Amino acid sequence: LPNTHGGVHMCVCMLAFTTALHAFATPSRLGPRPAAPCVQNVAAVPIQRCRFTVAPVLQLASDSILTAQMRREMASEPRLADFAVTGGPQFVRHTAEDDPTKPLLLYLPGIELSGYSLHRQLPGLAEDFCVRWLAVPPDDRSSFEALREAVTREVEAEEGRPIYLLGESFGGVFALSVAQGADGKPPSSLAGVALVNPATSIGRSWPAQLPRLLDAVAALPPNLSDAAYFALATPIFAAISGDP
């Protein structure tokens, strides 16, 4: 069967049917087995008995199959550390070479400042856009203004092709700041801005409590600090990264 939810459900239904049939024909449960199949004997089996025989097995089979599927998916998922960069803020290309016939989509991430939150969406977006994302090393301490200038330079360097900013969470504030421009005018190549859950009310949300935790992590010795950061950040960002 194909590796789809439909295939999983079909497997579960077939297993449940086989289990129920086996239960009807098991001497230890229902008495002596008839010499030949008999419609009357099957019909005479109480419905209540069927319910308690099949339901726990069906639930157990369903849980086992879904758990195995979730384990396979988690094993194939990239880690936050896989998106880490060194050397300073930079834009990472989804593909080695851009297709000049496609517009450019610049993804501005949230507080993890990597492409991790976008990775599940990349195959779909890459069908219509050349995708790049802003990535900042974990130990980089560039200011908001410095990062905004880096994004503005990336936009201005692609003069002549449509460019779209996709800002998520903290990146939504970046996108708005770049679109506004230093003189109140957006860059000429900027064709549009898309905001995904922008952090325009960050003071009233749970991430506002993170700076104290991140400061404590940063105060640890270098190797321990990096390990603690990724250990804390990966489950948080995995939970908030949406499915396509």
XYZ file of C-alpha atoms in Angstrom:
244
model
C 0.000 0.000 0.000
C 1.198 3.559 -0.602
C 2.689 5.416 2.361
C -0.325 7.669 2.865
C -2.918 8.180 5.574
C -5.361 6.260 3.364
C -2.956 3.339 3.224
C -2.539 3.405 7.001
C -6.293 3.438 7.552
C -6.738 0.547 5.098
C -4.114 -1.473 6.999
C -5.891 -0.760 10.295
C -9.302 -1.720 8.882
C -7.957 -4.969 7.399
C -6.247 -5.830 10.694
C -9.437 -5.136 12.637
C -11.532 -7.264 10.277
C -9.058 -10.154 10.473
C -8.954 -9.914 14.264
C -12.730 -9.934 14.522
C -13.006 -12.925 12.183
C -10.370 -14.761 14.181
C -12.223 -13.991 17.400
C -15.486 -15.427 16.001
C -13.704 -18.647 15.030
C -11.541 -19.154 18.156
C -12.797 -22.131 20.229
C -11.438 -20.802 23.529
C -13.586 -17.709 23.247
C -16.784 -18.834 21.518
C -16.953 -22.554 22.092
C -16.437 -25.375 19.567
C -15.729 -24.326 15.987
C -18.554 -25.270 13.575
C -17.774 -27.846 10.909
C -18.689 -25.398 8.129
C -19.325 -21.643 7.921
C -22.811 -20.871 9.119
C -24.532 -17.515 8.715
C -26.817 -18.217 11.649
C -23.899 -18.895 13.991
C -22.106 -15.706 13.006
C -25.269 -13.669 13.340
C -25.861 -15.127 16.750
C -22.632 -13.690 18.153
C -23.618 -10.807 20.495
C -22.771 -7.370 19.163
C -21.521 -6.364 22.604
C -18.890 -9.123 22.436
C -17.705 -7.852 19.064
C -17.355 -4.348 20.383
C -15.069 -5.320 23.252
C -13.062 -7.754 21.125
C -12.281 -5.452 18.203
C -12.050 -1.915 19.639
C -8.939 -2.353 21.850
C -7.092 -4.184 19.073
C -8.102 -1.544 16.548
C -6.888 1.240 18.843
C -3.626 -0.587 19.574
C -2.960 -1.234 15.887
C -3.761 2.357 14.951
C -1.495 3.749 17.693
C 1.368 1.424 16.710
C 1.196 2.317 13.020
C 0.921 6.063 13.631
C 3.706 5.988 16.221
C 6.007 4.200 13.780
C 5.118 6.694 11.071
C 5.830 9.632 13.396
C 9.190 8.117 14.339
C 10.165 7.801 10.675
C 9.150 11.388 9.989
C 11.058 12.699 13.023
C 14.161 10.735 12.030
C 14.117 12.340 8.581
C 13.544 15.877 9.902
C 16.529 18.234 9.812
C 17.775 19.753 13.049
C 18.083 23.428 13.850
C 21.859 22.961 13.950
C 21.762 21.871 10.294
C 20.842 25.442 9.356
C 23.558 27.139 11.414
C 26.017 29.396 9.561
C 29.298 31.060 10.467
C 31.014 34.278 9.521
C 28.219 36.804 9.882
C 24.670 37.527 8.657
C 24.082 36.177 5.160
C 21.457 35.021 2.700
C 21.428 31.300 1.940
C 20.183 30.086 -1.447
C 17.798 27.161 -1.664
C 19.517 26.076 -4.891
C 23.055 26.642 -6.088
C 21.859 28.776 -9.006
C 18.824 31.028 -9.308
C 16.390 30.769 -12.193
C 16.357 34.326 -13.621
C 12.851 33.789 -15.016
C 11.402 33.467 -11.499
C 10.861 36.274 -8.991
C 13.032 36.288 -5.891
C 11.579 35.500 -2.476
C 13.640 36.603 0.524
C 12.567 34.883 3.719
C 13.191 36.828 6.924
C 12.923 34.354 9.823
C 11.845 34.685 13.410
C 14.084 34.758 16.459
C 15.952 31.587 15.465
C 17.343 33.607 12.509
C 17.799 30.640 10.188
C 15.877 28.822 7.478
C 14.664 26.112 9.834
C 11.073 27.309 10.120
C 10.807 27.442 6.329
C 12.191 24.028 5.428
C 8.815 22.260 5.160
C 7.529 24.937 2.805
C 10.563 25.087 0.505
C 9.492 22.508 -2.108
C 6.208 24.303 -2.755
C 7.647 27.814 -2.749
C 10.524 26.811 -5.038
C 8.038 25.966 -7.779
C 7.276 29.671 -8.272
C 10.188 31.549 -6.662
C 13.915 31.575 -6.257
C 14.086 31.280 -2.480
C 16.751 32.650 -0.164
C 16.644 33.066 3.595
C 18.447 35.252 6.066
C 20.726 33.310 8.405
C 22.627 34.730 11.353
C 25.234 32.784 13.387
C 24.124 31.989 16.964
C 27.017 34.012 18.395
C 26.465 37.040 16.149
C 25.377 40.211 17.919
C 24.491 42.419 14.951
C 22.030 45.168 15.794
C 18.569 45.484 14.321
C 19.786 48.347 12.123
C 22.739 46.301 10.843
C 20.485 43.411 9.888
C 18.016 45.745 8.215
C 20.856 47.236 6.145
C 21.978 43.725 5.149
C 18.477 42.929 3.888
C 18.244 46.259 2.064
C 21.571 45.592 0.315
C 20.347 42.167 -0.795
C 17.220 43.739 -2.270
C 19.091 46.533 -4.021
C 21.672 44.100 -5.444
C 18.898 42.376 -7.418
C 17.795 45.447 -9.326
C 15.693 44.572 -12.330
C 13.765 41.523 -11.063
C 10.674 41.347 -8.849
C 11.580 40.769 -5.216
C 9.217 39.767 -2.437
C 9.907 39.799 1.291
C 8.382 37.054 3.409
C 8.660 38.020 7.061
C 7.675 35.615 9.810
C 7.322 36.625 13.454
C 10.379 38.755 14.265
C 11.144 38.776 10.533
C 7.825 40.498 9.927
C 9.155 43.556 11.745
C 12.277 43.397 9.581
C 10.189 43.218 6.425
C 8.130 46.246 7.397
C 11.249 48.203 8.290
C 12.931 47.407 4.960
C 9.767 48.212 3.021
C 9.488 51.573 4.728
C 13.039 52.463 3.693
C 15.424 54.925 5.305
C 13.775 57.848 3.506
C 10.229 56.553 3.747
C 10.316 54.968 0.273
C 10.630 51.215 -0.421
C 13.476 49.901 -2.593
C 12.560 50.151 -6.275
C 12.838 46.387 -6.892
C 10.582 45.472 -3.993
C 7.390 44.095 -5.521
C 5.594 43.082 -2.345
C 5.714 42.054 1.295
C 4.033 39.072 2.970
C 3.760 38.890 6.755
C 3.266 35.630 8.643
C 2.295 36.063 12.299
C 4.364 39.249 12.530
C 5.774 40.189 15.928
C 4.114 43.574 16.014
C 2.801 42.905 19.551
C 5.805 41.027 20.876
C 5.538 42.575 24.327
C 2.259 40.739 24.943
C 3.411 37.309 23.712
C 5.359 34.422 25.232
C 8.619 35.159 23.324
C 8.895 38.344 25.393
C 9.931 36.097 28.274
C 12.813 34.513 26.343
C 15.551 37.185 26.688
C 16.253 36.271 30.316
C 16.570 32.601 29.389
C 18.779 33.383 26.392
C 20.975 35.664 28.513
C 21.468 32.825 30.999
C 22.383 30.438 28.182
C 24.817 32.988 26.719
C 26.564 33.270 30.097
C 27.546 29.586 29.984
C 30.970 28.478 28.684
C 31.101 28.578 24.837
C 30.720 24.860 24.053
C 28.081 24.344 26.723
C 26.247 27.508 25.624
C 25.894 26.272 22.024
C 24.715 22.838 23.138
C 22.181 24.330 25.552
C 20.886 26.749 22.896
C 20.218 24.036 20.323
C 18.748 21.705 22.956
C 16.241 24.393 23.961
C 15.583 25.913 20.557
C 15.019 22.813 18.435
C 11.824 21.543 20.169
C 10.412 25.086 20.354
C 10.863 25.802 16.671
C 9.873 22.290 15.645
C 6.552 22.804 17.436
C 5.801 26.130 15.765
C 6.965 25.166 12.263
C 3.793 24.536 10.272
C 3.129 21.716 7.846
C 2.791 22.690 4.177
